[in-house]
Coordinates of C-alpha atoms in Angstrom, one line a residue:
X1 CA 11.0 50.2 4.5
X2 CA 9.3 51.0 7.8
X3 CA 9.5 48.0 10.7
X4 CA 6.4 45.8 10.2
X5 CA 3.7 44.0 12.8
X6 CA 4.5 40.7 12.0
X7 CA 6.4 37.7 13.4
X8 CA 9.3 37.2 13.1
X9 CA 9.1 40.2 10.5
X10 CA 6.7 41.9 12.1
X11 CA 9.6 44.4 14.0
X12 CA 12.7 43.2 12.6
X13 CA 11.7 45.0 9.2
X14 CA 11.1 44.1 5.6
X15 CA 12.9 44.5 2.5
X16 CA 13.9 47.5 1.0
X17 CA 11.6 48.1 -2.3
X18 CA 14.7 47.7 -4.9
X19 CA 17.2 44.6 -3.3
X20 CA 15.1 42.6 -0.5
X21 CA 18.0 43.4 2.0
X22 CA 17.2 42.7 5.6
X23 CA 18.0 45.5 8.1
X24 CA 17.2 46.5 11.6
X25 CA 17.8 49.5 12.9
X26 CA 20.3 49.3 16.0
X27 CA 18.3 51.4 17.8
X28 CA 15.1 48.9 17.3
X29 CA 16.8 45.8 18.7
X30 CA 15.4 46.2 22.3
X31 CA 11.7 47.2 20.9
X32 CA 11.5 43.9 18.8
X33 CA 12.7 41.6 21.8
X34 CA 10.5 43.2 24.0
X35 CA 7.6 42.6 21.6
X36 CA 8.2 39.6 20.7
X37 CA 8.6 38.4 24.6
X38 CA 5.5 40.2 25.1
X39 CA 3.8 38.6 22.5
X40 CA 5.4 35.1 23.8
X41 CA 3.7 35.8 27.5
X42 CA 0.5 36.4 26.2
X43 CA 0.5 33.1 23.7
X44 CA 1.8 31.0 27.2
X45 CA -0.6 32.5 29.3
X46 CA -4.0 32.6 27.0
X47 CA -2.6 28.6 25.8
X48 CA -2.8 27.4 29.7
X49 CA -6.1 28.8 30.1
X50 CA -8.0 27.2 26.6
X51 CA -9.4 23.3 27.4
X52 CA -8.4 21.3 24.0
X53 CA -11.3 21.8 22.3
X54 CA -10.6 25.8 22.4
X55 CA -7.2 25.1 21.3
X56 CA -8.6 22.8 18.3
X57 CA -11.2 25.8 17.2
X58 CA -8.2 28.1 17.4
X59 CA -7.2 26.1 14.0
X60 CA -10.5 26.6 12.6
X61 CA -11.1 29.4 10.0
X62 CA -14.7 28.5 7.9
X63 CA -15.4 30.5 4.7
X64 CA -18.5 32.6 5.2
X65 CA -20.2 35.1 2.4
X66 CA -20.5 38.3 3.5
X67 CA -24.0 38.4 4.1
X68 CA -25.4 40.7 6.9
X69 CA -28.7 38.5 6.9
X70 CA -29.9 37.3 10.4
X71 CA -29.2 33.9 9.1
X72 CA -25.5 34.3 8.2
X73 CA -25.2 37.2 11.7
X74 CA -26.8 33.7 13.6
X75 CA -23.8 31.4 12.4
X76 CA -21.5 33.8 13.1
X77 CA -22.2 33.7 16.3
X78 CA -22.4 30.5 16.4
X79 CA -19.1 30.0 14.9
X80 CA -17.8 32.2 18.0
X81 CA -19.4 30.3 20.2
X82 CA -17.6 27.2 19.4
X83 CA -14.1 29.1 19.7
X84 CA -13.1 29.5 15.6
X85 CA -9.7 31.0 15.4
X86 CA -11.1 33.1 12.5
X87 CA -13.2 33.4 9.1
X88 CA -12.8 34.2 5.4
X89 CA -14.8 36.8 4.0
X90 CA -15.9 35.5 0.8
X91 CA -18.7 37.9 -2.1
X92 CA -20.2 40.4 -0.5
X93 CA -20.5 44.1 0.5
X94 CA -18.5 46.4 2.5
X95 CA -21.7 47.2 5.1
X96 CA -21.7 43.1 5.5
X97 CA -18.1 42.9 6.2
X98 CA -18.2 45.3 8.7
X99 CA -21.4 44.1 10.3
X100 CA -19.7 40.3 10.5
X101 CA -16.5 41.3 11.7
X102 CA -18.3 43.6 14.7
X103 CA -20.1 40.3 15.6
X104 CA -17.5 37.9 15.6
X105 CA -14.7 40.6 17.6
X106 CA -17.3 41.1 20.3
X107 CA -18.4 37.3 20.7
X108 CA -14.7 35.6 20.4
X109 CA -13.2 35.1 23.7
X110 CA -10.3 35.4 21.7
X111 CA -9.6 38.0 18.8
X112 CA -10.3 36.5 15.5
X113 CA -8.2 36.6 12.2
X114 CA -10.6 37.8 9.8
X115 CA -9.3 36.7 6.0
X116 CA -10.1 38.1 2.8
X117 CA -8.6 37.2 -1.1
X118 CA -7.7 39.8 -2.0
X119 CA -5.0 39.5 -5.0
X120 CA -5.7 42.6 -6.3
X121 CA -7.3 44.3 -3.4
X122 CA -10.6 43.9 -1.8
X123 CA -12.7 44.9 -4.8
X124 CA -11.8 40.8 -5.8
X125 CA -14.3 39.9 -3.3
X126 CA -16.2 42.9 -1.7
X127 CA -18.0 44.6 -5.0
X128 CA -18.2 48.1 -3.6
X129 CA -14.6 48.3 -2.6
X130 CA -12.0 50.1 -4.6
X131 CA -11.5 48.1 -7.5
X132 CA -7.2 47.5 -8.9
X133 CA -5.8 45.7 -12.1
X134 CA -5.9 41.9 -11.8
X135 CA -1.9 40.7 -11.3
X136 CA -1.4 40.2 -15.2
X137 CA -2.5 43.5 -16.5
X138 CA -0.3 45.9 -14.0
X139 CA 1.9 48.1 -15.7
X140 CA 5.0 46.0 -17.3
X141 CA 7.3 49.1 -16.1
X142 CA 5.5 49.4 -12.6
X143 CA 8.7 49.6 -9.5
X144 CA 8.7 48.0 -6.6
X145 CA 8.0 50.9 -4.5
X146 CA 4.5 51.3 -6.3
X147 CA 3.9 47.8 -5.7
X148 CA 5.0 48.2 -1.8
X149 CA 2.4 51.4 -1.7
X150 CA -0.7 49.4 -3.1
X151 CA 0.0 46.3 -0.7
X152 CA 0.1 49.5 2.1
X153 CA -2.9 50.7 0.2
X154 CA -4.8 47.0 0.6
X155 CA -3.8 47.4 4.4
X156 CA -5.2 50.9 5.5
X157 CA -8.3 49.9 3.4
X158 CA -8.5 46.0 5.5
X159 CA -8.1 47.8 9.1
X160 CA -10.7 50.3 8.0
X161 CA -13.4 47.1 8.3
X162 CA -11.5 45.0 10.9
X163 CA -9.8 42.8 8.1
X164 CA -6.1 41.7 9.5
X165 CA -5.2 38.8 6.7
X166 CA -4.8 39.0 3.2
X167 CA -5.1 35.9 1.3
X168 CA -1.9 37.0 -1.4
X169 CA -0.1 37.4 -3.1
X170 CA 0.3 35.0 -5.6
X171 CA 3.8 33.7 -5.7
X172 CA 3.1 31.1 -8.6
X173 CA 4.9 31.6 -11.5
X174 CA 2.8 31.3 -14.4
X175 CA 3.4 29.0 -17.7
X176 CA 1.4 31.5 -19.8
X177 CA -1.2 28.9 -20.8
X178 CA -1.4 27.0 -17.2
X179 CA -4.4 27.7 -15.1
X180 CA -3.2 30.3 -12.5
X181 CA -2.8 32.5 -15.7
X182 CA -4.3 35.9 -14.9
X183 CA -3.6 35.6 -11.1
X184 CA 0.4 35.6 -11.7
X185 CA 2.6 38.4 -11.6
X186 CA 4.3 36.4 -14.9
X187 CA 6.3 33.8 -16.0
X188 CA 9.5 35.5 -14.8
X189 CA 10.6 34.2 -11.1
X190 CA 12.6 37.3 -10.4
X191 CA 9.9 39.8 -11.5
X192 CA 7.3 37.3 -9.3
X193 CA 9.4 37.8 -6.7
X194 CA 10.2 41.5 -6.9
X195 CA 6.4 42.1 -7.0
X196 CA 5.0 40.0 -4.9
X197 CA 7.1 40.7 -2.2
X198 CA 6.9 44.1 -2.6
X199 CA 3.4 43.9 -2.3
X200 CA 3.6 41.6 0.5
X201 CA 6.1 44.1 2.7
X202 CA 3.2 47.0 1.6
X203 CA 0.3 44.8 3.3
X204 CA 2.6 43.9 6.6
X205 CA 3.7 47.5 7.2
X206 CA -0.2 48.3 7.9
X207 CA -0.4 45.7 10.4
X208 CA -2.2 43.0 8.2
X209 CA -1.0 39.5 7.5
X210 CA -0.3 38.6 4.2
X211 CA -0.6 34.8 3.8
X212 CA 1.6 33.6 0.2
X213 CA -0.1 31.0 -2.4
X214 CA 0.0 28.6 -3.7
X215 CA 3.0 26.5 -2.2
X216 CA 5.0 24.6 -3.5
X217 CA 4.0 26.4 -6.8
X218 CA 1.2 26.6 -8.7
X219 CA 2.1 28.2 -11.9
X220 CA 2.6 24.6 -14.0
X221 CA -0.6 23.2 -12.6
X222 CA -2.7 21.7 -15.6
X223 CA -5.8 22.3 -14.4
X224 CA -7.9 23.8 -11.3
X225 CA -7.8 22.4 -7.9
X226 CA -11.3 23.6 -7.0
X227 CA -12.1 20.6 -9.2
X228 CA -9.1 18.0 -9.0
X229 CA -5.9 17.6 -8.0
X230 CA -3.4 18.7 -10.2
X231 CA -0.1 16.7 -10.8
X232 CA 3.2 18.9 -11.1
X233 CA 5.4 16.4 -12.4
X234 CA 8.8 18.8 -12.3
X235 CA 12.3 18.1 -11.0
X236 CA 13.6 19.2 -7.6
X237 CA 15.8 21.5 -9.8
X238 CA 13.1 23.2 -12.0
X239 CA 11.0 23.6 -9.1
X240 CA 14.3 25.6 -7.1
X241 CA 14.9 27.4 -9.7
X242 CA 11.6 28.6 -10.4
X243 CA 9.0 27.9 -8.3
X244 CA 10.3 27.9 -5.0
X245 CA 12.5 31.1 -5.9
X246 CA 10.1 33.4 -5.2
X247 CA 9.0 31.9 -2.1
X248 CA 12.8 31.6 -0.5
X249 CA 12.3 35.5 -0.9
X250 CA 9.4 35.9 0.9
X251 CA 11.0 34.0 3.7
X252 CA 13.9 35.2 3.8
X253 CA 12.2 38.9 4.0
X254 CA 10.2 37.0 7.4
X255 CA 7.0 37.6 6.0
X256 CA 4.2 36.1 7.7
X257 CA 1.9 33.6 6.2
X258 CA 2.0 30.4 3.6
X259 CA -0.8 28.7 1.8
X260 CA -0.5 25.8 0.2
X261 CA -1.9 24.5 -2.6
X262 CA -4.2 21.3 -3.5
X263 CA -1.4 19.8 -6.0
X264 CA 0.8 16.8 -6.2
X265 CA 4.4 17.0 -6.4
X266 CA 6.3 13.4 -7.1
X267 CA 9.3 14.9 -7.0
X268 CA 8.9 16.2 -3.3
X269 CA 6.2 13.7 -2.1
X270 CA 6.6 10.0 -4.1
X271 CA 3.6 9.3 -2.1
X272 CA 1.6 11.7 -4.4
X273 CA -0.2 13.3 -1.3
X274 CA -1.8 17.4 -2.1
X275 CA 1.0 19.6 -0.7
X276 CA -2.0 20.9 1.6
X277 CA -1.7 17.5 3.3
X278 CA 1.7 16.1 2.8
X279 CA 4.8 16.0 5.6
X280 CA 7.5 15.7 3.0
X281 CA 6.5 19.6 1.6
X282 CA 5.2 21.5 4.5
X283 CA 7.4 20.1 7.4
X284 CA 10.4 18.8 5.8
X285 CA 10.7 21.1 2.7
X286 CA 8.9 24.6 4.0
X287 CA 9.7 24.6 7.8
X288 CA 13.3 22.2 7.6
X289 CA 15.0 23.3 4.4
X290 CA 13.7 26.6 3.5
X291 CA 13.6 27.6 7.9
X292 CA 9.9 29.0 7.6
X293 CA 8.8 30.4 10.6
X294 CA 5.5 31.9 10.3
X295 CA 1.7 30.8 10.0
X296 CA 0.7 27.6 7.7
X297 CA -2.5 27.7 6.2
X298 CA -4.1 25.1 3.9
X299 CA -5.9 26.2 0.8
X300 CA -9.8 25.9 0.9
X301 CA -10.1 22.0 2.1
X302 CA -13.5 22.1 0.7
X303 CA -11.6 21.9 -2.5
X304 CA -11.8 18.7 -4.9
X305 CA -8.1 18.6 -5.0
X306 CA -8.0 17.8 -1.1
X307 CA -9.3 14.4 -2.0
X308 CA -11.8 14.1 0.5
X309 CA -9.3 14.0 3.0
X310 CA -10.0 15.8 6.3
X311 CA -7.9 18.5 9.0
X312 CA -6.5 16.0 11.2
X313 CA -4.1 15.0 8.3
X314 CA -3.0 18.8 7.0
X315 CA -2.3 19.2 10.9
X316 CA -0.3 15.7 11.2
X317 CA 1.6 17.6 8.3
X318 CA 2.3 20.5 9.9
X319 CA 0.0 23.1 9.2
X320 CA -1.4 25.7 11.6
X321 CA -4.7 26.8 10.1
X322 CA -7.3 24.9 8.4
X323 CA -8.5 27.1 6.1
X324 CA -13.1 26.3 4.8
X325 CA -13.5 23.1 5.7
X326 CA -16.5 21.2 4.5
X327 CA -18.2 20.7 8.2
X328 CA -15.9 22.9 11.0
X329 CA -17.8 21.1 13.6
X330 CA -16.7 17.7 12.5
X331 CA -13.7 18.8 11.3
X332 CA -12.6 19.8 15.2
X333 CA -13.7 16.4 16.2
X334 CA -11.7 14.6 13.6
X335 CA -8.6 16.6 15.2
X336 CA -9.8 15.5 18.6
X337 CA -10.0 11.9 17.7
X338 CA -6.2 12.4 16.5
X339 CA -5.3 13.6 20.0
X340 CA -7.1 10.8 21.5
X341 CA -5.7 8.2 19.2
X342 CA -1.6 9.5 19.6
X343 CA -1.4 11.0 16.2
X344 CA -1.7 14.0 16.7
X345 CA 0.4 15.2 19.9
X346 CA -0.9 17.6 22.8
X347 CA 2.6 19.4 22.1
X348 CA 2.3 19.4 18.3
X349 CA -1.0 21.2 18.9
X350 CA 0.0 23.5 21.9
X351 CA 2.5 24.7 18.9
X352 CA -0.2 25.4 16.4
X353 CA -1.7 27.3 19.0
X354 CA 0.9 29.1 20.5
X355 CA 2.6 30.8 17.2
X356 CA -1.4 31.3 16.1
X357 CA -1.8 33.4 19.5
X358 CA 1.6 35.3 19.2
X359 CA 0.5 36.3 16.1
X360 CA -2.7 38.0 17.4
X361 CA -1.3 39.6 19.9
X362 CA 1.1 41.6 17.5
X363 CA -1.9 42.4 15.7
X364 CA -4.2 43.5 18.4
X365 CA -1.5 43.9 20.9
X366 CA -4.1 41.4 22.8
X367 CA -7.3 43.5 22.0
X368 CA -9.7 42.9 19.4
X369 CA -9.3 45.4 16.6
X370 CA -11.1 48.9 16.3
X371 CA -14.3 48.6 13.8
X372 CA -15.0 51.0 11.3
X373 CA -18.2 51.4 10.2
X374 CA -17.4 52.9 6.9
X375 CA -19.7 54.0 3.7
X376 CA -16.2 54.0 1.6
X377 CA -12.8 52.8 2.6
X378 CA -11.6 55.5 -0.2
X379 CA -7.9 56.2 1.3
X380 CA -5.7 59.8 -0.3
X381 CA -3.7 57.3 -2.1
X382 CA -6.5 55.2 -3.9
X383 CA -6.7 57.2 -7.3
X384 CA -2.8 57.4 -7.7
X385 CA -2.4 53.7 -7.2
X386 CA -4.9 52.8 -8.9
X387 CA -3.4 54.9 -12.0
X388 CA -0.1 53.9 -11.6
X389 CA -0.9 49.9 -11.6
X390 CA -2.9 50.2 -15.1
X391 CA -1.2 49.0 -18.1
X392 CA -0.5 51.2 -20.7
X393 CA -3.1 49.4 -22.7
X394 CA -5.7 50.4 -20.2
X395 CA -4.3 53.5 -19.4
X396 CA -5.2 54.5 -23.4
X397 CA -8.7 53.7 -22.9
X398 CA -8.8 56.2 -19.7

């Protein structure tokens, strides 16, 4: 596979598309350190200039529909204006996407991640986009190099409206009858993994972020976390040896993002805090045992299965990014309070902020992104892919 834009994968290179084996070019060992030391200066020196508050909003990415009504344009800008690292693009159009992500790149001080799901591609939330099989009706015989071409695909189709994160793939493994159903690549760990990540190394050789859900596994959840918190009562060994499995791939291919999920795990947390929230999963099990370098995001903490509990405690857990909270401005001043208070340390949060600006410089190489303004976002490769993902169910109907 090609090197990728991502860190610490971002030049070191992905996986090959049949056996996930790390390699790096000898010839490429100079370029990646002097990137990544580039990208190191920049996070120091933009770090030493932000006030706290800056650094706080850097953690900040609201949920906003894509709506290109003077309304939603006016918080937008006033999103920028109170130094949000970023937004997620949630039902909307493409003409709206572009029009929001314009405003927000020229308003930012700072160049903004701009997020979108997009599990199987853009049409999942933007209705005029190219539209691709949901993850349970691709091809059972589709290869991993297919797979790596539509995450690719997703990519040149993201940069064309400013998009640099992808909110996928799904790296649950589904229990057929479970809730995260459809969403799954199947019930087979291996074959999750093998897609997934194959998808995931597509999306990161166009210079997009792809961000993994729902950790520490969703796939056994009994019920939705948009409504409650799900309890995953498994043992340490089922969940190694088949939910965690495909995540231990995606880090060990140094992939670049991590969501996780609104759900309970006893077995990793006795407490019974949401992973979202809890120490035991995201510092001791995802950054200490499984060596996860990259970005942290918490799922939607406008969710019911957050519990009403609030940013200050996903970032006393470790995560970077607090993904739609329910109030952004009082969210930021919860995390201030925490600084205030000693719970939150100025060095835990000059981390946050330092691998969330490294990060965006490998993106924009410290620039904000080029806009397209782009009727369609139609790419050589859409038809093909589109094709070669169908089952052969729907492939019959064509």
């Amino acid at each position: 596979m090609a090197g990728l834009l991502v860190f610490p994968a971002i030049m070191s290179g992905c996986a090959t598309p049949d056996k996930h084996d790390r390699h790096t070019e000898d010839g490429d060992t100079n370029e990646v350190a002097d990137i990544t030391q580039d990208a190191a200066t920049y996070a120091d020196s933009v770090l030493q200039s932000l006030d706290t508050i800056a650094k706080i909003g850097q953690l900040i990415m609201p949920a906003v529909m894509t709506d290109s009504s003077p309304y939603a344009i006016a918080r937008i800008k006033e999103y920028a204006e109170m130094g949000i690292g970023g937004v997620i693009l949630l039902k909307g159009d493409i003409k709206s996407a572009t029009t929001i992500v314009d405003t927000l790149a020229r308003c930012s001080k700072i160049p903004p991640f701009i997020a979108i799901d997009a599990e199987w591609g853009l049409g999942m939330r933007l209705h005029d986009a190219p539209k691709f099989p949901i993850n349970a009706d691709i091809d059972s015989l589709v290869d991993e190099q297919t797979m790596f071409d539509y995450g690719r695909e997703v990519a040149d189709e993201s940069r064309k409206l400013g998009i640099n994160m992808i909110l996928g793939p799904v790296l649950d493994v589904s229990s057929r009858d479970e809730f995260i159903g459809q969403r799954s690549f199947g019930t087979d760990p291996e074959r999750v993994s093998d897609l997934a990540v194959a998808y995931a190394c597509g999306v990161e050789s166009g210079n997009v972020i792809s961000v993994a859900k729902h950790f520490p596994g969703h796939g056994a959840a009994p019920g939705d976390s948009h409504k409650n918190m799900p309890v995953i009562s498994k043992s340490l060994q089922s969940l190694d040896s088949i939910d965690l499995k495909p995540f231990k791939t995606y880090i060990n291919n140094g992939l670049s993002g991590i969501m996780t999920g609104h759900l309970a795990f006893p077995a990793i947390d006795p407490d019974g805090m949401p992973a979202a929230l809890s120490k035991p999963v995201i510092t001791d099990l995802l950054r200490n045992d499984l060596g996860f370098k990259g970005l942290v995001l918490t799922d939607a903490l406008n969710m019911q299965g957050a519990l009403g509990l609030g940013a200050e405690q996903a970032i006393m857990a470790g995560t970077d990014i607090i993904l739609a909270p329910k109030d952004t401005r009082a969210e930021i001043n919860n995390i201030l309070n925490s600084l205030k208070s000693g719970e939150i340390s100025e060095s835990e949060l000059n981390g946050h902020v330092r691998r969330i600006l490294t990060y965006k410089y490998l993106l924009n190489n410290g620039k904000h992104a080029e806009i397209f303004s782009a009727d369609s976002i139609i790419t050589p490769n859409t038809r093909r892919i589109q094709h070669e993902l169908r089952s052969d169910r729907n492939k019959a109907k064509q």
